[in-house]
PDB file of C-alpha atoms in Angstrom:
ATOM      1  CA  UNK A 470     101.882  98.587 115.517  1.00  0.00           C
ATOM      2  CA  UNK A 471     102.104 101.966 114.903  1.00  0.00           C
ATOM      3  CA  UNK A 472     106.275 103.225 114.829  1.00  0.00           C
ATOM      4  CA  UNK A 473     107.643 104.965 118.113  1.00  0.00           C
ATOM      5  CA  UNK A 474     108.997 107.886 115.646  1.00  0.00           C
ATOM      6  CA  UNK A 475     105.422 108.168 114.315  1.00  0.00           C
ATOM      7  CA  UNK A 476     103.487 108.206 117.856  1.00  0.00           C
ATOM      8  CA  UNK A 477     106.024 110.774 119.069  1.00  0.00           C
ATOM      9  CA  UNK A 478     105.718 113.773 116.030  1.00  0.00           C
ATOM     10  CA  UNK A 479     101.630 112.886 116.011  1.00  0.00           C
ATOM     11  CA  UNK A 480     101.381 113.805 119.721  1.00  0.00           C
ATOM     12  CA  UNK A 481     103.877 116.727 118.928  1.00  0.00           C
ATOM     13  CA  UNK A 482     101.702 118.602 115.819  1.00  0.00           C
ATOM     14  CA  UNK A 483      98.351 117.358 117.449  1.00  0.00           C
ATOM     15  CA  UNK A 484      99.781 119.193 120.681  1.00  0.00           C
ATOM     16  CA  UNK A 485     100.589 122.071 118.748  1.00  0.00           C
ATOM     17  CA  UNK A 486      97.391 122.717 117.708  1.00  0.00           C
ATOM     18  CA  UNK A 487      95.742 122.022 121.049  1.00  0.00           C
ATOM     19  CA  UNK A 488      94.472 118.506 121.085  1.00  0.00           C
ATOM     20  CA  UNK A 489      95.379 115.260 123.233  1.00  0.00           C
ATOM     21  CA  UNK A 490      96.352 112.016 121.982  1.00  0.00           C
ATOM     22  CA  UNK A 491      95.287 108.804 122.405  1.00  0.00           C
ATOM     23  CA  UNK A 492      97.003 105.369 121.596  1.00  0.00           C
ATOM     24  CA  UNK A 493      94.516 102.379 121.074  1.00  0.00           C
ATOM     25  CA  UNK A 494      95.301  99.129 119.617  1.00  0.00           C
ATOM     26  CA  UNK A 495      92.045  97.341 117.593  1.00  0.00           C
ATOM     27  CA  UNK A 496      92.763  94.449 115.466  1.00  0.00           C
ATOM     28  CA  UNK A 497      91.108  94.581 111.965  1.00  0.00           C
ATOM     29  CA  UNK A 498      88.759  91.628 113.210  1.00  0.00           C
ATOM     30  CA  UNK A 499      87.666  93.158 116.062  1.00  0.00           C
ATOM     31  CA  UNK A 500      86.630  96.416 114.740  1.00  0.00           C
ATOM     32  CA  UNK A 501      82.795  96.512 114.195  1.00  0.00           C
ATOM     33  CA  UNK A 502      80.483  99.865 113.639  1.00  0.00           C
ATOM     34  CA  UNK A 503      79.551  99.485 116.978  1.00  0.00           C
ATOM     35  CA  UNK A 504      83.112  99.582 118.440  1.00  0.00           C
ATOM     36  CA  UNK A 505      84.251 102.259 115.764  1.00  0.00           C
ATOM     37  CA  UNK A 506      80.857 104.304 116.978  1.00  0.00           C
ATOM     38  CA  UNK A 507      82.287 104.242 120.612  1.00  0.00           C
ATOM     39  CA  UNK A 508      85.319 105.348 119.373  1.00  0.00           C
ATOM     40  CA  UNK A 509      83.894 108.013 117.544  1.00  0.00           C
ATOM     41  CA  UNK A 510      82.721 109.582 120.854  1.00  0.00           C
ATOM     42  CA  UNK A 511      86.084 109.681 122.085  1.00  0.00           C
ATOM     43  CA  UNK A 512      88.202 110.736 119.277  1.00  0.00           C
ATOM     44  CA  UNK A 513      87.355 113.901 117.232  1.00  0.00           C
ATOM     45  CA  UNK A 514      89.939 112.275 113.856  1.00  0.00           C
ATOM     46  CA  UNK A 515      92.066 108.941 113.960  1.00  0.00           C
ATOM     47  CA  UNK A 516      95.290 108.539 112.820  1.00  0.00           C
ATOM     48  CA  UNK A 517      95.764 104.977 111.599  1.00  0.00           C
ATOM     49  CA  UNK A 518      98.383 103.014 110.198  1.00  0.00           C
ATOM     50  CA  UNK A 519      96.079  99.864 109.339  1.00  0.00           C
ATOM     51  CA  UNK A 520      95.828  98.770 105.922  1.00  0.00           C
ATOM     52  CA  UNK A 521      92.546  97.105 105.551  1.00  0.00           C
ATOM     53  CA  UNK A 522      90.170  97.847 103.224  1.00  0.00           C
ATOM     54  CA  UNK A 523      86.691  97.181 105.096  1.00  0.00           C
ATOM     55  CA  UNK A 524      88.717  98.401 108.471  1.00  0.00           C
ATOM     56  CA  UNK A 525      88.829 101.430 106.748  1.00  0.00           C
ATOM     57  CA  UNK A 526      85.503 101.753 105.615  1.00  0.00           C
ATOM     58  CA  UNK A 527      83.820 101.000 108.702  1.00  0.00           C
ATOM     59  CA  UNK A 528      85.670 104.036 110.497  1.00  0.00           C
ATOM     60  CA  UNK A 529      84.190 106.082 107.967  1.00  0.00           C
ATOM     61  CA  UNK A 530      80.698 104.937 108.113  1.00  0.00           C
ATOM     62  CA  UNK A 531      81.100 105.891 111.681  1.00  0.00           C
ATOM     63  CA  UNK A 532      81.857 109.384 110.686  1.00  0.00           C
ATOM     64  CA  UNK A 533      85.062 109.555 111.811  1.00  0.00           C
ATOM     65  CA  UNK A 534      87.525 112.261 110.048  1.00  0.00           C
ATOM     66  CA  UNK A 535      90.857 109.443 108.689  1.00  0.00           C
ATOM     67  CA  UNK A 536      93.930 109.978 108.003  1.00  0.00           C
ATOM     68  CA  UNK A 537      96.106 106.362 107.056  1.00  0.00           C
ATOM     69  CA  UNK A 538      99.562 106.041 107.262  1.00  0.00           C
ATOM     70  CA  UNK A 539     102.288 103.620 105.496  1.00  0.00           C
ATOM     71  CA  UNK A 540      99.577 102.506 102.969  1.00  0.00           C
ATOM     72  CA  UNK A 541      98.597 103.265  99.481  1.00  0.00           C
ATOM     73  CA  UNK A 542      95.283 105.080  99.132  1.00  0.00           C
ATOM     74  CA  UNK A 543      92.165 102.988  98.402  1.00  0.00           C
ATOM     75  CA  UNK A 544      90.345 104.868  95.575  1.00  0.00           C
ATOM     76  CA  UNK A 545      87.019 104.467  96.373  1.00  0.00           C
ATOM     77  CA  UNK A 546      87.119 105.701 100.013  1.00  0.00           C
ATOM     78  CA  UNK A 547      87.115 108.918 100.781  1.00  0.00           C
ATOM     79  CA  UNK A 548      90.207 109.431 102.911  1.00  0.00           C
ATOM     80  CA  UNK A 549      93.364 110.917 102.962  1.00  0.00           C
ATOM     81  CA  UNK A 550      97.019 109.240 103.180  1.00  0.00           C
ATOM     82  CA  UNK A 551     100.626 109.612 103.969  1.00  0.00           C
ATOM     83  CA  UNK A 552     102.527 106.915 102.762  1.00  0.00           C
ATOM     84  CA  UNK A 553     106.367 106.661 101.710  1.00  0.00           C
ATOM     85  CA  UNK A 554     107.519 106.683  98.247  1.00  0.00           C
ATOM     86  CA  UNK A 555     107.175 103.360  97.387  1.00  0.00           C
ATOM     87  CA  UNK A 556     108.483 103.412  93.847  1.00  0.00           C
ATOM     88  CA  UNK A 557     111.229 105.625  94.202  1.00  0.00           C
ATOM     89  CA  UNK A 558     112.997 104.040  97.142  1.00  0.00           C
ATOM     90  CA  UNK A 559     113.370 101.078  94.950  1.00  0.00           C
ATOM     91  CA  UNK A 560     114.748 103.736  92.181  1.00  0.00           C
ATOM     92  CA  UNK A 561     117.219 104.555  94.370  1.00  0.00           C
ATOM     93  CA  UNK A 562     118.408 100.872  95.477  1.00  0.00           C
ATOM     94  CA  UNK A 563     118.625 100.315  91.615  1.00  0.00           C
ATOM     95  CA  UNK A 564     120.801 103.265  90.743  1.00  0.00           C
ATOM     96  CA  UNK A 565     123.013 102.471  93.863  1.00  0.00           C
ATOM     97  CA  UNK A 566     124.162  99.241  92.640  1.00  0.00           C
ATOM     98  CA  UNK A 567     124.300 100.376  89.185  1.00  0.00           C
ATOM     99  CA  UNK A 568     126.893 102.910  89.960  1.00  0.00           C
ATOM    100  CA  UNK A 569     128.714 100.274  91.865  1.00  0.00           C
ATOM    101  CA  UNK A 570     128.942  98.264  88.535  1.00  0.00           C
ATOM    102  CA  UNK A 571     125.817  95.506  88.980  1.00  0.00           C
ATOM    103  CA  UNK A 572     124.219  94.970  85.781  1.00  0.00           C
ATOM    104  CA  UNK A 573     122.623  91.321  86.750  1.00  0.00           C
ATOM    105  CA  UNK A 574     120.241  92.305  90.229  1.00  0.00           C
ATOM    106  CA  UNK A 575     117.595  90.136  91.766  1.00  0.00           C
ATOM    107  CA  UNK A 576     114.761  91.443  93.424  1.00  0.00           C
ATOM    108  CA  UNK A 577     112.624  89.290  95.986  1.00  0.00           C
ATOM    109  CA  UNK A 578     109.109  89.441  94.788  1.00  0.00           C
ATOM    110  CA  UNK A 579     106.471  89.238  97.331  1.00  0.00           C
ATOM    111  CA  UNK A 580     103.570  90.703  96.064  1.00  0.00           C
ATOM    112  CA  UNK A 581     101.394  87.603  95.722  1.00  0.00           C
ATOM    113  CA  UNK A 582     101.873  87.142  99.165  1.00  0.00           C
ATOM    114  CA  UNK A 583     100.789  90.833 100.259  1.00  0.00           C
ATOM    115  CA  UNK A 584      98.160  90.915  97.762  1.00  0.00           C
ATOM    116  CA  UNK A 585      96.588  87.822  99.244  1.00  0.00           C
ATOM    117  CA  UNK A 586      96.810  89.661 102.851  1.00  0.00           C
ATOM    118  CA  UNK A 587      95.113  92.361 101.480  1.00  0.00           C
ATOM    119  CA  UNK A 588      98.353  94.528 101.723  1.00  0.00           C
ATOM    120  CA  UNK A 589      99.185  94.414  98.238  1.00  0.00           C
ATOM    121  CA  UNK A 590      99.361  98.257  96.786  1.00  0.00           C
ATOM    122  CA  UNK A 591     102.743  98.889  98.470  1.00  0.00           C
ATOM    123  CA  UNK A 592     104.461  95.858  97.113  1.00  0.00           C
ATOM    124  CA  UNK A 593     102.886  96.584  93.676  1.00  0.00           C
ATOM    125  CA  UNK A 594     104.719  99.984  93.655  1.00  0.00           C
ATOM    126  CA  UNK A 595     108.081  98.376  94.785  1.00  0.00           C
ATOM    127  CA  UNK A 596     107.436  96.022  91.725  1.00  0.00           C
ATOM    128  CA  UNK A 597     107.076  98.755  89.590  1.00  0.00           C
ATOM    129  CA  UNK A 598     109.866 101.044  90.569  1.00  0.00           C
ATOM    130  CA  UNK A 599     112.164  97.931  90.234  1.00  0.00           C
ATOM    131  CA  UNK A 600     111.252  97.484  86.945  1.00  0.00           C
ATOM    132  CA  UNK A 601     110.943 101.027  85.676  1.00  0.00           C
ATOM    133  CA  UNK A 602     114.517 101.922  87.296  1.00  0.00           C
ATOM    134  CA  UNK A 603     116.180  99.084  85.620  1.00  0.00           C
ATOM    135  CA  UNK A 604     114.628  99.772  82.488  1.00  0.00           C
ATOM    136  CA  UNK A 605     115.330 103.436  81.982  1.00  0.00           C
ATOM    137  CA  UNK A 606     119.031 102.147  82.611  1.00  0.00           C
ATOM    138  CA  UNK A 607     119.060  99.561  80.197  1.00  0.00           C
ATOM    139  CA  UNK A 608     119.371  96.325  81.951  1.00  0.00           C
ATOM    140  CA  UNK A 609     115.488  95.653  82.204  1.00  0.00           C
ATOM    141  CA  UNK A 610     116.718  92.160  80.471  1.00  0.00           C
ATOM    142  CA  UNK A 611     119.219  91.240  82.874  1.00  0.00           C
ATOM    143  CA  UNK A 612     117.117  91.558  85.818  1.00  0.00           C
ATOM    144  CA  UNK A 613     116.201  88.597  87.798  1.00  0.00           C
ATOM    145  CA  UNK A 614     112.695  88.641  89.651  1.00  0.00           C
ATOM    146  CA  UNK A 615     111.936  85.530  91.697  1.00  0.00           C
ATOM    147  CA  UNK A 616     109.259  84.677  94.541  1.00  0.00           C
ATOM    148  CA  UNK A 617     109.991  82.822  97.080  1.00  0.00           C
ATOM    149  CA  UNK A 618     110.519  78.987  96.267  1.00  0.00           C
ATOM    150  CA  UNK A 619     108.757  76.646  98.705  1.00  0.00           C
ATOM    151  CA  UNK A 620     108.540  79.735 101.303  1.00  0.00           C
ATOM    152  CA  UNK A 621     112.380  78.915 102.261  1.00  0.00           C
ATOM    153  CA  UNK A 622     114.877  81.240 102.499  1.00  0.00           C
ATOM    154  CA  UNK A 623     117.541  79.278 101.836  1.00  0.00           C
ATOM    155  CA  UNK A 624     115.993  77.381  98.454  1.00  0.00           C
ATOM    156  CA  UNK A 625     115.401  81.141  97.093  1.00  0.00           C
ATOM    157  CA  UNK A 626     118.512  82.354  97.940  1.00  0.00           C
ATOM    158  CA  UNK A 627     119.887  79.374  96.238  1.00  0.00           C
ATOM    159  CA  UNK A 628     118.112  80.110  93.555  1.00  0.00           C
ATOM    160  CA  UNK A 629     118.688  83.582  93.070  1.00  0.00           C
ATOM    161  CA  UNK A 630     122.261  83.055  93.159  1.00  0.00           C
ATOM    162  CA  UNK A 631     122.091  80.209  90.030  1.00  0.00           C
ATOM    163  CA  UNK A 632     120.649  82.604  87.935  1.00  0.00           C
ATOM    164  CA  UNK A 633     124.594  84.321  88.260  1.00  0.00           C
ATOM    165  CA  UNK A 634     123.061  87.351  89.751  1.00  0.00           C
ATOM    166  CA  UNK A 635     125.899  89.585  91.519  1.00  0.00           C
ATOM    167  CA  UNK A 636     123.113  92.021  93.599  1.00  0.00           C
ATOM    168  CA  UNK A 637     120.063  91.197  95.183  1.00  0.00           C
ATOM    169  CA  UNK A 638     117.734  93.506  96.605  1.00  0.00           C
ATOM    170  CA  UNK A 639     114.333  93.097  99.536  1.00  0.00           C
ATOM    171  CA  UNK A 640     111.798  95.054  99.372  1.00  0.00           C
ATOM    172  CA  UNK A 641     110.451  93.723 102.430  1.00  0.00           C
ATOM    173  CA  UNK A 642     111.997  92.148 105.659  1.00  0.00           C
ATOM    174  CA  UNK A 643     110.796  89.248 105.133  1.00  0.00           C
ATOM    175  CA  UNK A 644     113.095  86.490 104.736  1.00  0.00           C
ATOM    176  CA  UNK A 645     115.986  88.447 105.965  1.00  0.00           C
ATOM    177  CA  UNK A 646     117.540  86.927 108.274  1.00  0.00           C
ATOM    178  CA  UNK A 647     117.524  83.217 105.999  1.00  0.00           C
ATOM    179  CA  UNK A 648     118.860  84.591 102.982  1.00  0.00           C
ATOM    180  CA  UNK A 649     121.647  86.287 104.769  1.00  0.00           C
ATOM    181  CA  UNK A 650     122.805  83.324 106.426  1.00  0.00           C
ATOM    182  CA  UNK A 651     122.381  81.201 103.199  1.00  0.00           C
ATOM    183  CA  UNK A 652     124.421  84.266 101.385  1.00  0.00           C
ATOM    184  CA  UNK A 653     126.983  83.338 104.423  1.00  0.00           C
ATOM    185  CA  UNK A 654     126.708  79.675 104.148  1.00  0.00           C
ATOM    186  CA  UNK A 655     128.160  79.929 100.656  1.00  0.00           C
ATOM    187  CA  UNK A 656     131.112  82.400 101.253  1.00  0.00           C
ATOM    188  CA  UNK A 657     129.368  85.615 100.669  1.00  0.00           C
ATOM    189  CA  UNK A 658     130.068  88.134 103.582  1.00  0.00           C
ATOM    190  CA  UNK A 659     130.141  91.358 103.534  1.00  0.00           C
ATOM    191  CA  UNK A 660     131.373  93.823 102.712  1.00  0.00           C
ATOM    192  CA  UNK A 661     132.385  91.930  99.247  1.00  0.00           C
ATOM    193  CA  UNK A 662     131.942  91.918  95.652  1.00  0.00           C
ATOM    194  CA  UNK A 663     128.184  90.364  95.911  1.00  0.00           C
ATOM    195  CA  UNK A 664     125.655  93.431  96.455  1.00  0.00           C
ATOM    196  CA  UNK A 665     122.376  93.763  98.994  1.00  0.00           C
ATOM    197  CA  UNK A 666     120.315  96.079  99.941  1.00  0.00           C
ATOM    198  CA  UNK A 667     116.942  95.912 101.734  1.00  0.00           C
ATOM    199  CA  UNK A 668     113.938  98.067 102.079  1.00  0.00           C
ATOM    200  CA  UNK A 669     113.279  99.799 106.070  1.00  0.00           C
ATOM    201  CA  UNK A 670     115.200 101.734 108.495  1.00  0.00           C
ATOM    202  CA  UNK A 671     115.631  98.922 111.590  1.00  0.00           C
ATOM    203  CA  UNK A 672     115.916  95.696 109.861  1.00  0.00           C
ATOM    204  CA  UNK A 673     115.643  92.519 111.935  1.00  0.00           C
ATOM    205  CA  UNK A 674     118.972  91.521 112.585  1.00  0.00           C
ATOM    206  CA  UNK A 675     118.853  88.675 114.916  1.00  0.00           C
ATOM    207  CA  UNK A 676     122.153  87.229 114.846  1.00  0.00           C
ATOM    208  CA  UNK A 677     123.206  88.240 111.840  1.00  0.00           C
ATOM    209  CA  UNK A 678     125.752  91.146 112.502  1.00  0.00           C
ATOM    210  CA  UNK A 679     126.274  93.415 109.173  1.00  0.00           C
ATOM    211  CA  UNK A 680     124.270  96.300 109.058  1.00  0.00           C
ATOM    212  CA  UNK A 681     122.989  96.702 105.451  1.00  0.00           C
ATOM    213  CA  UNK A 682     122.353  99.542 102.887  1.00  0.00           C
ATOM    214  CA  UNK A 683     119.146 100.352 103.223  1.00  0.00           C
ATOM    215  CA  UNK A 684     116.206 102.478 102.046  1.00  0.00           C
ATOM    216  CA  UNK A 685     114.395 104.646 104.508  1.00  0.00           C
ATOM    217  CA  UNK A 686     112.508 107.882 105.299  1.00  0.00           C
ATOM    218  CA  UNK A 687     111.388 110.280 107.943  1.00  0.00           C
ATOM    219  CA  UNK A 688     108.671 108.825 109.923  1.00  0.00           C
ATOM    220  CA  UNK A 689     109.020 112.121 111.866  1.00  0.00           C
ATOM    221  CA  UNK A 690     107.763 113.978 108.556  1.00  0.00           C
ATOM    222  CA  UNK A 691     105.277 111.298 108.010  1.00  0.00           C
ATOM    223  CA  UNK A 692     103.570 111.634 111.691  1.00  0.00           C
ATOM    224  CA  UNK A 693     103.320 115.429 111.285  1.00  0.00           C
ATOM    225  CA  UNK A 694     101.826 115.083 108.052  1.00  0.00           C
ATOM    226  CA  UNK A 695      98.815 112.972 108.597  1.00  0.00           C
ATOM    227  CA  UNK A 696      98.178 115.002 111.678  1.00  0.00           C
ATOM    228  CA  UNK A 697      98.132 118.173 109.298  1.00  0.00           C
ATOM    229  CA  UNK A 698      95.458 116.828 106.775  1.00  0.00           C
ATOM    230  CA  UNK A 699      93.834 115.189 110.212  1.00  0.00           C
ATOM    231  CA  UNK A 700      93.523 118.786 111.309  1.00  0.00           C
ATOM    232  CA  UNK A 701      92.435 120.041 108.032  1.00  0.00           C
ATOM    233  CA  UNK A 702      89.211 117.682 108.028  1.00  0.00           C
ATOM    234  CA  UNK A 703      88.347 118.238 111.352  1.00  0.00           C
ATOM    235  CA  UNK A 704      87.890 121.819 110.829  1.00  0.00           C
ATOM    236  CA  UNK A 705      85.662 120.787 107.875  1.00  0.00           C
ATOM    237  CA  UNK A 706      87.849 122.300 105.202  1.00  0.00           C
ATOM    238  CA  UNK A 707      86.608 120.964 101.832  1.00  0.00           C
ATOM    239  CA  UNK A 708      89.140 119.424  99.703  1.00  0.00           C
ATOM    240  CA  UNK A 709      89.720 116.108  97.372  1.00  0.00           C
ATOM    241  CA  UNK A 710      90.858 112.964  98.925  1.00  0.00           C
ATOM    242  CA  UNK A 711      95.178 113.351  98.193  1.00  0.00           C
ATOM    243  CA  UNK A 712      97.768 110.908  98.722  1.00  0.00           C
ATOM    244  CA  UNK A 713     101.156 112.724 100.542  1.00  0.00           C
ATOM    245  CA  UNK A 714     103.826 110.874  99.756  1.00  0.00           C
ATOM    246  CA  UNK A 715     107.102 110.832 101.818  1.00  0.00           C
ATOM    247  CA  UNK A 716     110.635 111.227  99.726  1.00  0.00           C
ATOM    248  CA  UNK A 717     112.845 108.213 100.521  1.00  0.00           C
ATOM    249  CA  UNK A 718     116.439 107.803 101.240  1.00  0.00           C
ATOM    250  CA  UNK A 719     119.387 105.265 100.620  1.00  0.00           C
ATOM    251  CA  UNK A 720     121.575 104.814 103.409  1.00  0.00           C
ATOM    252  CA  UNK A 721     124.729 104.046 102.554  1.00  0.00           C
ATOM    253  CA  UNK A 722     126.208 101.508 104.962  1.00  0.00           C
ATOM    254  CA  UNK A 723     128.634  99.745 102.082  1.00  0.00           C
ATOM    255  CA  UNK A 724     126.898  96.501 101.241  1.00  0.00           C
ATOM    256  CA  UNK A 725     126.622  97.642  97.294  1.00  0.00           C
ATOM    257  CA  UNK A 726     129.377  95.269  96.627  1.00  0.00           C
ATOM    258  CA  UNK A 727     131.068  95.847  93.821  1.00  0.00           C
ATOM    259  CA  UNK A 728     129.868  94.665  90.309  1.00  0.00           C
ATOM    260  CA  UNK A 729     131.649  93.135  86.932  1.00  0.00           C
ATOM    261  CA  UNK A 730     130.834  97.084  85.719  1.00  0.00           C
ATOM    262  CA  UNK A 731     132.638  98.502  88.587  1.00  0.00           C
ATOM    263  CA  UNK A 732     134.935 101.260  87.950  1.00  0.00           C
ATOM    264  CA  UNK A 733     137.498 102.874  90.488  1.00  0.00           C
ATOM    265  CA  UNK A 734     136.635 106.175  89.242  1.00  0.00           C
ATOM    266  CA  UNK A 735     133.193 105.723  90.624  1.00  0.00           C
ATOM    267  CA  UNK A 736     132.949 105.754  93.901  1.00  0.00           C
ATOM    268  CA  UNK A 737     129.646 105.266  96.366  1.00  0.00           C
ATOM    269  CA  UNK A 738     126.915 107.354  95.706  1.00  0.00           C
ATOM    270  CA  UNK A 739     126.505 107.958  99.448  1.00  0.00           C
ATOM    271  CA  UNK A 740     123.224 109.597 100.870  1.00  0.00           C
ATOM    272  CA  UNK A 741     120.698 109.852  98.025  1.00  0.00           C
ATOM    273  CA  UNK A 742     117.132 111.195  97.891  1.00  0.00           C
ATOM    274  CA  UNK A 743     113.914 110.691  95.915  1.00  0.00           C
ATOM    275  CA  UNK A 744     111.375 113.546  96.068  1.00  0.00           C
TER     276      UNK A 744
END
């Protein structure tokens, strides 16, 4: 499902330069060379924020000019991709609630999961930045990394918080809502002392009613992007297969908590960017 912000700046550059849009939905098991050939007669380049390997590969084979969106770039097809940075968006979450005095932060691990979905490369690089950004600032050994126990959000919550962590950040939506109303459950509202911040612009609130920090970016810039390098293969210009990658942003909404290391002459770090 393809983000309104996304739809609206592809139509807007793709107008730009002359050329209609067109919005179609096929699920990665219903896309067959025969189906991708019919769209093929349609559709001078796709846009497409899919992630799947062989869904990619067959709208290749059918000679269709790709751009992908969202996901990290499979190396051994020949396609182009605009995808957010990853890594440094979960730089920026790290040096957040460092300079609100967290030494002891969690991070929800659910790479295994996305790797088994075949969605794996963007979690890996959330992984990565967590650990990189903690160890450049020296608390690589207090940092807690957990998966999800039993698929609960409540038991992993639970578990996080025995480990004495005092910050806890989600790289992914998932399990949102559960921990946050475990976090509740045991007295931890917000704002407060306790830390959390979680990975997307429009998290699923449900009935929870805090608004967290957050990491985002511009799917604007993103949308006008792919339709650039779109535009670039369908005129045939030769060039390597390149990843674009989209700076990130923390947005500030004061659930950094405040850590053991806090100290009132540091105050939030606001707004923050990674290029």
């Amino acid at each position: 499902a393809m983000a309104l912000g996304d739809a609206c700046s592809i139509a807007e550059e793709a107008g730009r330069a002359g050329y209609l849009t067109m919005i179609t939905s096929i699920r990665e098991d219903e896309l067959t060379p025969a189906r991708a050939a019919e769209l093929g007669k349609m559709a001078r380049g796709v846009v497409c924020d899919h992630s799947g390997h062989e869904y990619m590969r067959t709208l290749l084979n059918a000679g269709i000019p790709l751009v992908q969106m969202d996901y990290h770039r499979y190396l051994d097809l020949p396609m182009d991709t605009v995808v957010q940075d990853d890594a440094g968006g979960i730089s920026l979450a790290v040096e957040h609630l460092y300079a609100r005095g967290h030494r002891q932060i969690g991070y929800l691990d659910t790479t295994g999961q996305y790797q088994a979905a075949g969605r794996g490369l963007n979690a890996e690089q959330r992984l990565a930045g967590f650990k990189a950004a903690t160890t450049a600032l020296g608390i690589g050994a207090e940092r807690v990394i957990l998966s999800p126990v039993n698929d609960d959000a409540a038991e992993t919550t639970r578990a996080f918080l025995g480990t004495g962590i005092t910050a806890l950040i989600l790289p992914h939506t998932d399990y949102w809502s559960g921990i946050c109303a475990e976090l509740a459950n045991r007295g931890i509202t917000f704002p407060s002392d306790f830390g959390l911040i979680i990975w997307g612009q429009e998290p699923t609130l449900e009935a929870q009613a805090i608004q967290p920090t957050s990491i985002t970016w511009s799917r604007e810039q993103m949308g006008r992007e792919a339709v650039r390098r779109l535009l670039m293969r369908m005129r045939g210009e030769k060039a390597d297969p390149a990843t674009i990658v989209i700076p990130c942003q923390l947005i500030d909404r004061g659930t950094g908590g405040r850590g053991p290391a806090f100290k009132d002459s540091v105050g939030p770090t606001g707004q923050g960017s990674r290029n």
